[in-house]
Tab-separated table of C-alpha atoms in Angstrom:
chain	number	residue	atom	x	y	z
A	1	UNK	CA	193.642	63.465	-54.568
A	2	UNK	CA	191.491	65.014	-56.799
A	3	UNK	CA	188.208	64.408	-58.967
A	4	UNK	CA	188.861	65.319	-61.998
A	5	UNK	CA	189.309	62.768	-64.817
A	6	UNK	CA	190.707	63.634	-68.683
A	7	UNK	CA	188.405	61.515	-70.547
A	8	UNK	CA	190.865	59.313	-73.384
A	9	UNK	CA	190.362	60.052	-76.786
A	10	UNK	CA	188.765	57.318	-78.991
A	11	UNK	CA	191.700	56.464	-81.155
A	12	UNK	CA	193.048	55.698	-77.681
A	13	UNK	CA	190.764	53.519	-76.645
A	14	UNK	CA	190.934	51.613	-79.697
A	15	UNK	CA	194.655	51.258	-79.636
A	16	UNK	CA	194.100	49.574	-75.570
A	17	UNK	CA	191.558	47.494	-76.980
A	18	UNK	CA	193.595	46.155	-80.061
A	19	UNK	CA	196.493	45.913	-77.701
A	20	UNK	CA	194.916	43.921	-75.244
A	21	UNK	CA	193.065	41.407	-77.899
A	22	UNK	CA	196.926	40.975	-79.310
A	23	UNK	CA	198.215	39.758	-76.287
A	24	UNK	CA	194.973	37.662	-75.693
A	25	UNK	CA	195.863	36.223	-79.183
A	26	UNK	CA	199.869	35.971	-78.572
A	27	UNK	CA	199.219	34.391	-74.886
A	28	UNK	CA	197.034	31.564	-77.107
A	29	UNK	CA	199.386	30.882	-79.666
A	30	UNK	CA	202.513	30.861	-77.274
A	31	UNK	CA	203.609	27.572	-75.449
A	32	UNK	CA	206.062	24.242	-75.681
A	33	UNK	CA	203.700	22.443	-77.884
A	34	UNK	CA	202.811	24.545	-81.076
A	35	UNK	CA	199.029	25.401	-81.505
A	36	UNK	CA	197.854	27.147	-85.303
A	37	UNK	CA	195.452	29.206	-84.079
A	38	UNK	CA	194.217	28.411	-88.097
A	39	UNK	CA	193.605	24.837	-87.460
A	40	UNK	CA	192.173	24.535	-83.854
A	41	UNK	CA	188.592	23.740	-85.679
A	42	UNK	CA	190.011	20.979	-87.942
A	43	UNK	CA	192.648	19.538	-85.626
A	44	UNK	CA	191.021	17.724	-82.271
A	45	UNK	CA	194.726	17.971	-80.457
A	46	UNK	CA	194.864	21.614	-81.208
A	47	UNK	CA	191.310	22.132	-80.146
A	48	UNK	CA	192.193	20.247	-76.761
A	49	UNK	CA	195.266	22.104	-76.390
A	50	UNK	CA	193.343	25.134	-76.337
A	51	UNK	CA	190.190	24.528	-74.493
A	52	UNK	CA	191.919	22.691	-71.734
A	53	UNK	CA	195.386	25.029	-71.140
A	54	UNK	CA	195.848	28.147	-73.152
A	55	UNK	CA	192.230	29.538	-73.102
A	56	UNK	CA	192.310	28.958	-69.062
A	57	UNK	CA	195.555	30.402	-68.831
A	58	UNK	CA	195.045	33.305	-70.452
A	59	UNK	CA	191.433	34.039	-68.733
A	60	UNK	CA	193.446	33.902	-66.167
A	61	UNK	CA	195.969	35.984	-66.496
A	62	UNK	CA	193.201	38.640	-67.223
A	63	UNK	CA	191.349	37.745	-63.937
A	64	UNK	CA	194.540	38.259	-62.179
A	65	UNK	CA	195.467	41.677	-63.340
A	66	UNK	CA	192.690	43.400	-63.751
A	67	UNK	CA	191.435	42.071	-59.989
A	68	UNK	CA	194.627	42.883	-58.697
A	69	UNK	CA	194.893	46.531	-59.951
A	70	UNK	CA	191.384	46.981	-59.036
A	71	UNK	CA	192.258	45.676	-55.398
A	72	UNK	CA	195.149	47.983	-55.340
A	73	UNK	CA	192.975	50.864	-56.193
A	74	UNK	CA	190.618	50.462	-53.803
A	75	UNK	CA	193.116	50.318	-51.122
A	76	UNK	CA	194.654	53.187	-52.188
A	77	UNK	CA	191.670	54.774	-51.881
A	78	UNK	CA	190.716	54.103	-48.445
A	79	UNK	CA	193.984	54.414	-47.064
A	80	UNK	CA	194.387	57.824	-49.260
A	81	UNK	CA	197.930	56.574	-50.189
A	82	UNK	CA	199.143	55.858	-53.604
A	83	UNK	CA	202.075	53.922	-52.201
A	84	UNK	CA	200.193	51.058	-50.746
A	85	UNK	CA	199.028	47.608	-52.944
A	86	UNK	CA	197.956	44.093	-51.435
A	87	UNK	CA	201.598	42.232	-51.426
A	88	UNK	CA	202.932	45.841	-49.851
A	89	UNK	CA	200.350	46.287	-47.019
A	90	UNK	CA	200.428	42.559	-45.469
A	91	UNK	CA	197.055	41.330	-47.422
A	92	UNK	CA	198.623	38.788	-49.217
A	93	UNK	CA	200.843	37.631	-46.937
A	94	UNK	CA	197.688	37.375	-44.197
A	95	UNK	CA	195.871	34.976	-47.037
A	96	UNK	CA	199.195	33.397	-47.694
A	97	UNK	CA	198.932	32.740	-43.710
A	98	UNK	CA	195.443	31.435	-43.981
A	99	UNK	CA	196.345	28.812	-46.458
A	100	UNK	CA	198.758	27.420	-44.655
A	101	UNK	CA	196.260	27.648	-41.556
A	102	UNK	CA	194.179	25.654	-42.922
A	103	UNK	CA	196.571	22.858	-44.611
A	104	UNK	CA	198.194	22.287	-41.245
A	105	UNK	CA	194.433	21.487	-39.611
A	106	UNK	CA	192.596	20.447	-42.473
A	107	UNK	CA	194.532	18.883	-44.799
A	108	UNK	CA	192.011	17.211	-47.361
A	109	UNK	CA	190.217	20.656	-47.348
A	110	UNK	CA	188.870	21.729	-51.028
A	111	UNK	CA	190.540	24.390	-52.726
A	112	UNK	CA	186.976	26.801	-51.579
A	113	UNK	CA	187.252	26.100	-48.377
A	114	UNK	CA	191.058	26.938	-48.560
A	115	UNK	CA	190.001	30.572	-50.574
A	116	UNK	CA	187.258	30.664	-47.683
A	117	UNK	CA	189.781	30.870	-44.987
A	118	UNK	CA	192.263	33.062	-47.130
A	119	UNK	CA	189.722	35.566	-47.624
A	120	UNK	CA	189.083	35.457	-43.758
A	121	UNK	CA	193.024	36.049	-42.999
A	122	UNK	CA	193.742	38.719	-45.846
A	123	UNK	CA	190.304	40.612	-44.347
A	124	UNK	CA	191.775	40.583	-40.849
A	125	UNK	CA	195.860	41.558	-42.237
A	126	UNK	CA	193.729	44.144	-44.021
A	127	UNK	CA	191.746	45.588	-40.998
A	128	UNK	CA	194.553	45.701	-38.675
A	129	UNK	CA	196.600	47.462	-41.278
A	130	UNK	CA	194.525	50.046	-42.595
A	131	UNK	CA	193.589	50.882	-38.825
A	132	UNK	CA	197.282	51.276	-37.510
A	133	UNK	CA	197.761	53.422	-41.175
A	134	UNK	CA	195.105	55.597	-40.116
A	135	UNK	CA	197.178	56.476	-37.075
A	136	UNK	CA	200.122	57.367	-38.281
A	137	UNK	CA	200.820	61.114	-39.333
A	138	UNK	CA	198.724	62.337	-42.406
A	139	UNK	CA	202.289	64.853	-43.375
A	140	UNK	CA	204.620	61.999	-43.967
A	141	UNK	CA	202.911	59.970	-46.253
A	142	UNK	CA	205.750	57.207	-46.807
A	143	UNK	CA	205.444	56.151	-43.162
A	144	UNK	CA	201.832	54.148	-44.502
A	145	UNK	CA	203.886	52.112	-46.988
A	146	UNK	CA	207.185	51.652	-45.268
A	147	UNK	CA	204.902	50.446	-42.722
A	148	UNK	CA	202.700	47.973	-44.812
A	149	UNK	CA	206.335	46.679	-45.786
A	150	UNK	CA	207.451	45.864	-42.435
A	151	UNK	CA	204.114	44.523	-41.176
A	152	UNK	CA	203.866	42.343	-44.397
A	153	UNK	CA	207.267	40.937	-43.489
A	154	UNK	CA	206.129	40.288	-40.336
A	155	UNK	CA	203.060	37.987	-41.607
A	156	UNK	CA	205.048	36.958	-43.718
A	157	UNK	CA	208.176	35.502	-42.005
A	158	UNK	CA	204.864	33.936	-39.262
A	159	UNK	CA	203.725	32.033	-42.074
A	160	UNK	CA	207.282	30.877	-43.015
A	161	UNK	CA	208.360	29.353	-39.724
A	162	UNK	CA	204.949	27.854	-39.190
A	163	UNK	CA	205.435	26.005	-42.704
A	164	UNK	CA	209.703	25.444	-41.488
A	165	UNK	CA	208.322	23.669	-38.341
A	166	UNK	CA	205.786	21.794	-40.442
A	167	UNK	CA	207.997	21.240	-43.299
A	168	UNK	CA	205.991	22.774	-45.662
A	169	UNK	CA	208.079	25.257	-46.893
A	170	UNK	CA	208.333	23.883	-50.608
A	171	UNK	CA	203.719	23.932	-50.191
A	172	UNK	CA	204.412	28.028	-49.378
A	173	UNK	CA	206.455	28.863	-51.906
A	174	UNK	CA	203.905	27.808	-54.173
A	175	UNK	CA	202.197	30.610	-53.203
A	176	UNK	CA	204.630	33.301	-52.740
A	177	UNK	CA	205.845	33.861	-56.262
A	178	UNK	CA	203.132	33.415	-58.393
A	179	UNK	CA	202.902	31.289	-61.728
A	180	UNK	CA	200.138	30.250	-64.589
A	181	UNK	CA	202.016	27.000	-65.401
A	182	UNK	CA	199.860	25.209	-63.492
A	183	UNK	CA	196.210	26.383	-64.683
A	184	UNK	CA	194.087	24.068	-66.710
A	185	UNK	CA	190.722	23.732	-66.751
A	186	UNK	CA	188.954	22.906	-63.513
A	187	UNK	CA	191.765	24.875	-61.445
A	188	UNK	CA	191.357	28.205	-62.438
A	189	UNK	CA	187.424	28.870	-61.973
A	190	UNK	CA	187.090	30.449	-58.942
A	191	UNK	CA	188.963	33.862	-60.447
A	192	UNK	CA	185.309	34.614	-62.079
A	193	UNK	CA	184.310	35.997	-58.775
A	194	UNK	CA	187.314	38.440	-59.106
A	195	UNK	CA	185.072	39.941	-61.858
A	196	UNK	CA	181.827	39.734	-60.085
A	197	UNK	CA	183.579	41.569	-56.948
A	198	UNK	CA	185.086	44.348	-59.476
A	199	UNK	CA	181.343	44.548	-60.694
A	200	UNK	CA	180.664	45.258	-57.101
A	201	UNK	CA	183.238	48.171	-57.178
A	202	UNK	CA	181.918	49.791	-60.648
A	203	UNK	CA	178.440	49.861	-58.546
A	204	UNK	CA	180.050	51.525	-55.372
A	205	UNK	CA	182.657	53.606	-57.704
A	206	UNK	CA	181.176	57.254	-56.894
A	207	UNK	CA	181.178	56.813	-53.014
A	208	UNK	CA	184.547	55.472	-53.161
A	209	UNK	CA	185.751	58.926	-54.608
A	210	UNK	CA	184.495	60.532	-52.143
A	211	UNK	CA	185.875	58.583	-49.400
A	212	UNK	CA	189.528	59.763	-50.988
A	213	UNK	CA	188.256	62.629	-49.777
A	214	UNK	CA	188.622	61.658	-46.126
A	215	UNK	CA	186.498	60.539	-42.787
A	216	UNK	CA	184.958	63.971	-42.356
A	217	UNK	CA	184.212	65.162	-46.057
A	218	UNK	CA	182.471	61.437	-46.709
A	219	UNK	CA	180.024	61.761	-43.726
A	220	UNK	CA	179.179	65.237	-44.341
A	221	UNK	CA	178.297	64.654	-47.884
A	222	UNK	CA	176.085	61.799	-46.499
A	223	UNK	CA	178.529	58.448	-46.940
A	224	UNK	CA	178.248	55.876	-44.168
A	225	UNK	CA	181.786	55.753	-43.916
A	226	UNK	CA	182.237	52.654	-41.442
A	227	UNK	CA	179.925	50.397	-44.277
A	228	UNK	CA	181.884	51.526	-46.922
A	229	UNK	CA	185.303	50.536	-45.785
A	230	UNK	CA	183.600	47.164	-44.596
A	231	UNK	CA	182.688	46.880	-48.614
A	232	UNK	CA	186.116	48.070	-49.769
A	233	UNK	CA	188.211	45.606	-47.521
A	234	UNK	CA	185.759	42.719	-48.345
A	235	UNK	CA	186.637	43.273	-52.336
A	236	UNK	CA	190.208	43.858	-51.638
A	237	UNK	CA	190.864	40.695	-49.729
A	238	UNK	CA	188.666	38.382	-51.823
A	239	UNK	CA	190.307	39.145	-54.880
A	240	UNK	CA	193.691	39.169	-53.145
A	241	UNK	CA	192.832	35.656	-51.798
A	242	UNK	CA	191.690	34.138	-54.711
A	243	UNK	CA	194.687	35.697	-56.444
A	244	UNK	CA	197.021	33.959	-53.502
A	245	UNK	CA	195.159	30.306	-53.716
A	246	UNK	CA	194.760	30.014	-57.181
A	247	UNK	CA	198.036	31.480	-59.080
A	248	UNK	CA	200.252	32.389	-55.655
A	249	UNK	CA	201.100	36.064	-55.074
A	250	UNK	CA	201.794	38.317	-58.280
A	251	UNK	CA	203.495	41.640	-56.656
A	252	UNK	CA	203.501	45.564	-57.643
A	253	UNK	CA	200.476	44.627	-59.787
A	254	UNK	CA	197.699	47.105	-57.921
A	255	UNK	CA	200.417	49.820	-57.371
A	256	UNK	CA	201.813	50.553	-61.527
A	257	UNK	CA	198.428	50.504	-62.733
A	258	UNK	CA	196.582	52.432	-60.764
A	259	UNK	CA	199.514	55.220	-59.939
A	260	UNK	CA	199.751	55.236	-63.949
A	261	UNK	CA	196.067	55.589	-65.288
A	262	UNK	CA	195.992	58.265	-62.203
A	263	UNK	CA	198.622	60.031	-63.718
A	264	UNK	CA	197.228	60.443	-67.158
A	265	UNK	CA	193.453	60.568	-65.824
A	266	UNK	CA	192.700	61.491	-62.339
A	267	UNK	CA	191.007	60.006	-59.370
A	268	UNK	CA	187.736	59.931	-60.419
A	269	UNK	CA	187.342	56.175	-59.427
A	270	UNK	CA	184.828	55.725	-62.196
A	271	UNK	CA	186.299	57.409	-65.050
A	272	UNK	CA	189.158	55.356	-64.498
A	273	UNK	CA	187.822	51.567	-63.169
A	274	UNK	CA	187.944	50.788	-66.524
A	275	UNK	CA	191.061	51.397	-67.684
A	276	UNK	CA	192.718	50.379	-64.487
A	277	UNK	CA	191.110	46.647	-64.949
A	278	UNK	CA	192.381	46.618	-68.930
A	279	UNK	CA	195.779	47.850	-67.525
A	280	UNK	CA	196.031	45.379	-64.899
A	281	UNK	CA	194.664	42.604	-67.495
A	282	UNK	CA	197.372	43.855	-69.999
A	283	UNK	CA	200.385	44.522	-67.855
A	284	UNK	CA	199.819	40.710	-66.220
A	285	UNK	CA	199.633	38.929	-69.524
A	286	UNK	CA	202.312	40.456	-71.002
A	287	UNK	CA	204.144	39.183	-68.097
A	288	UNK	CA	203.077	36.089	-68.176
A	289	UNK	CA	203.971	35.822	-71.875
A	290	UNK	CA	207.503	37.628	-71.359
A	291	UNK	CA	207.639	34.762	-68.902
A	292	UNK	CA	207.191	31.947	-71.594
A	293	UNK	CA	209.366	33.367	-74.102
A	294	UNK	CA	212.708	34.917	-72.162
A	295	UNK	CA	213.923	30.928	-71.329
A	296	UNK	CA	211.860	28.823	-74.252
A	297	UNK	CA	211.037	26.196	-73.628
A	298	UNK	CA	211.338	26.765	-70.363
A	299	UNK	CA	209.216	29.059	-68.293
A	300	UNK	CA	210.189	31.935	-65.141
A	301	UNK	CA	207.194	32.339	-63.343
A	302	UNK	CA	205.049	35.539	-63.918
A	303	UNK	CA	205.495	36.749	-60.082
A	304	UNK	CA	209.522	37.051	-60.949
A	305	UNK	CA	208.578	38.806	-64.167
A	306	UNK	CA	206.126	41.165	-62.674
A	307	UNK	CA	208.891	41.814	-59.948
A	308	UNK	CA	211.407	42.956	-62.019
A	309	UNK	CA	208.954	44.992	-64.098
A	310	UNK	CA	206.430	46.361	-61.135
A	311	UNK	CA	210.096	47.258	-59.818
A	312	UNK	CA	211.185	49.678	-61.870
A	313	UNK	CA	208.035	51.194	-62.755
A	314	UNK	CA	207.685	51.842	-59.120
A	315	UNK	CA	211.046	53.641	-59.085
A	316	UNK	CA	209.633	55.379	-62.112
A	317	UNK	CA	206.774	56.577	-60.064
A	318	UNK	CA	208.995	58.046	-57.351
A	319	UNK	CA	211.170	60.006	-59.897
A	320	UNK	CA	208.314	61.315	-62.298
A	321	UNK	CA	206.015	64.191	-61.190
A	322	UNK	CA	202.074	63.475	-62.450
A	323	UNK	CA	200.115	65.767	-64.039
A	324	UNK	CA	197.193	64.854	-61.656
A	325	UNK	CA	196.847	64.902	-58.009
């Protein structure tokens, strides 16, 4: 990895923004029942319409991605592999576990206790699989994600025969392929402290450069190393949980982004937070809209969308050389 970071031009930051305020404009207007964005002040239905679906929807399709692609940053950060994301490494799978944890025991349990225990679960998946990463040889660096694969498939087929013997396995899929159908408002809340914890990573941003730079560099140049991983895995899985509980589990979303932005800006975790959060926001939404449009009136959930597209941008990744790091 490196530190450097190309600074966009601002005609290019003005095209993202413009971009990203269509889609928040498209992802209002778009839906079964029609809703002229001209008439939501005049028109009580419309206004409804909006305050009570589309405007949570789309918040939260914004929450989503930009979380998620901050989350995948981050771990790709600490486990100094660009390969890795939270669906890929077994986080999502370990809150997916979590959930159904705590449906099987406490079944009338609100949905913050449920992101509670979630949080708890992705935080120990996380742990256990950033510390068996760390083991395996630094010169073949596709062993970390091959690895997150198969471990994730291992949490993952754990929390599918514990919902089989329950028979629960129509609750889990809820959360396995994710989907905005269901948002309204009152249900979609809790994403707000996806922003507050990518707040948390703009304040920590510098140190978590230099912990790309490894164990060694970071506590020569005066990191406490062990805190900072405790702060990264703490962001990772509460975004990843509240991702999980709220929406179900959105895949390859913290891999494109951050591998892309990389490509065209550097490492430099700061110089880029931004734009990975507006990419993640983006990338999600248009998803989710893709989603809504592809089958009208009918609706294929974002986490299918984002699979097919997160798919072969990843193959994209493998075949195309960067230009940084």
């Amino acid at each position: 990895m490196t530190a450097a970071v190309s600074q966009p031009s601002l005609r290019m930051t003005v095209l993202a923004g413009l971009a990203l305020a269509a889609l928040f404009m498209l992802s209002l207007a778009v839906g079964v029942s029609p809703l002229p964005l001209g008439r939501v002040l005049s028109d009580p239905d419309a206004l409804q319409l909006l305050v009570v679906s589309r405007l949570p929807r789309t918040l939260a399709a914004i929450l989503c991605g930009a979380g998620l692609a901050i989350a995948g940053l981050i771990m790709q950060t600490l486990s100094r592999n660009r390969f890795v994301e939270p669906a890929t490494a077994g986080t999502a799978q370990s809150a997916e576990l979590g959930i159904l944890l705590v449906t099987l025991f406490f079944p009338a349990a609100a949905l913050p206790l449920k992101t509670l225990v979630a949080g708890g679960a992705a935080l120990l998946g996380t742990s256990v699989f950033l510390a068996t990463a760390q083991r395996l040889p630094p010169a073949q660096p596709f062993l970390v994600p091959l690895f997150g694969i198969v471990y994730g498939g291992v949490v993952g087929a754990a929390a599918t025969y514990a919902a089989w013997q329950a028979d629960l396995l129509q609750y889990l899929s809820v959360w396995t392929n994710g989907d905005f159908s269901g948002v309204l408002r009152g249900r979609y809340e809790l994403l707000w402290i996806s922003a507050l914890m990518v707040a948390v990573a703009w304040f920590v941003a510098d140190r978590l450069t230099i912990m790309a730079l490894g164990r060694e560099a970071s506590v020569g140049l005066g990191i406490d190393y062990a805190r900072m991983m405790q702060i990264g895995l703490v962001i990772v899985s509460v975004i990843t949980a509240l991702s999980v509980v709220v929406v179900g589990m959105i895949p390859f979303v913290g891999l494109a982004v951050p591998n892309i932005v990389s490509r065209l800006m550097g490492d430099n975790v700061r110089g880029t937070l931004g734009w990975v959060a507006a990419g993640g926001a983006g990338l999600v939404l248009a998803c989710d809209i893709a989603g809504r449009l592809i089958r009208y009136p009918y609706e294929i959930p974002v986490g299918t969308v984002m699979g097919v597209v997160g798919g072969a941008i990843f193959l994209w990744l493998l075949f195309r050389r960067g230009t940084h790091g």
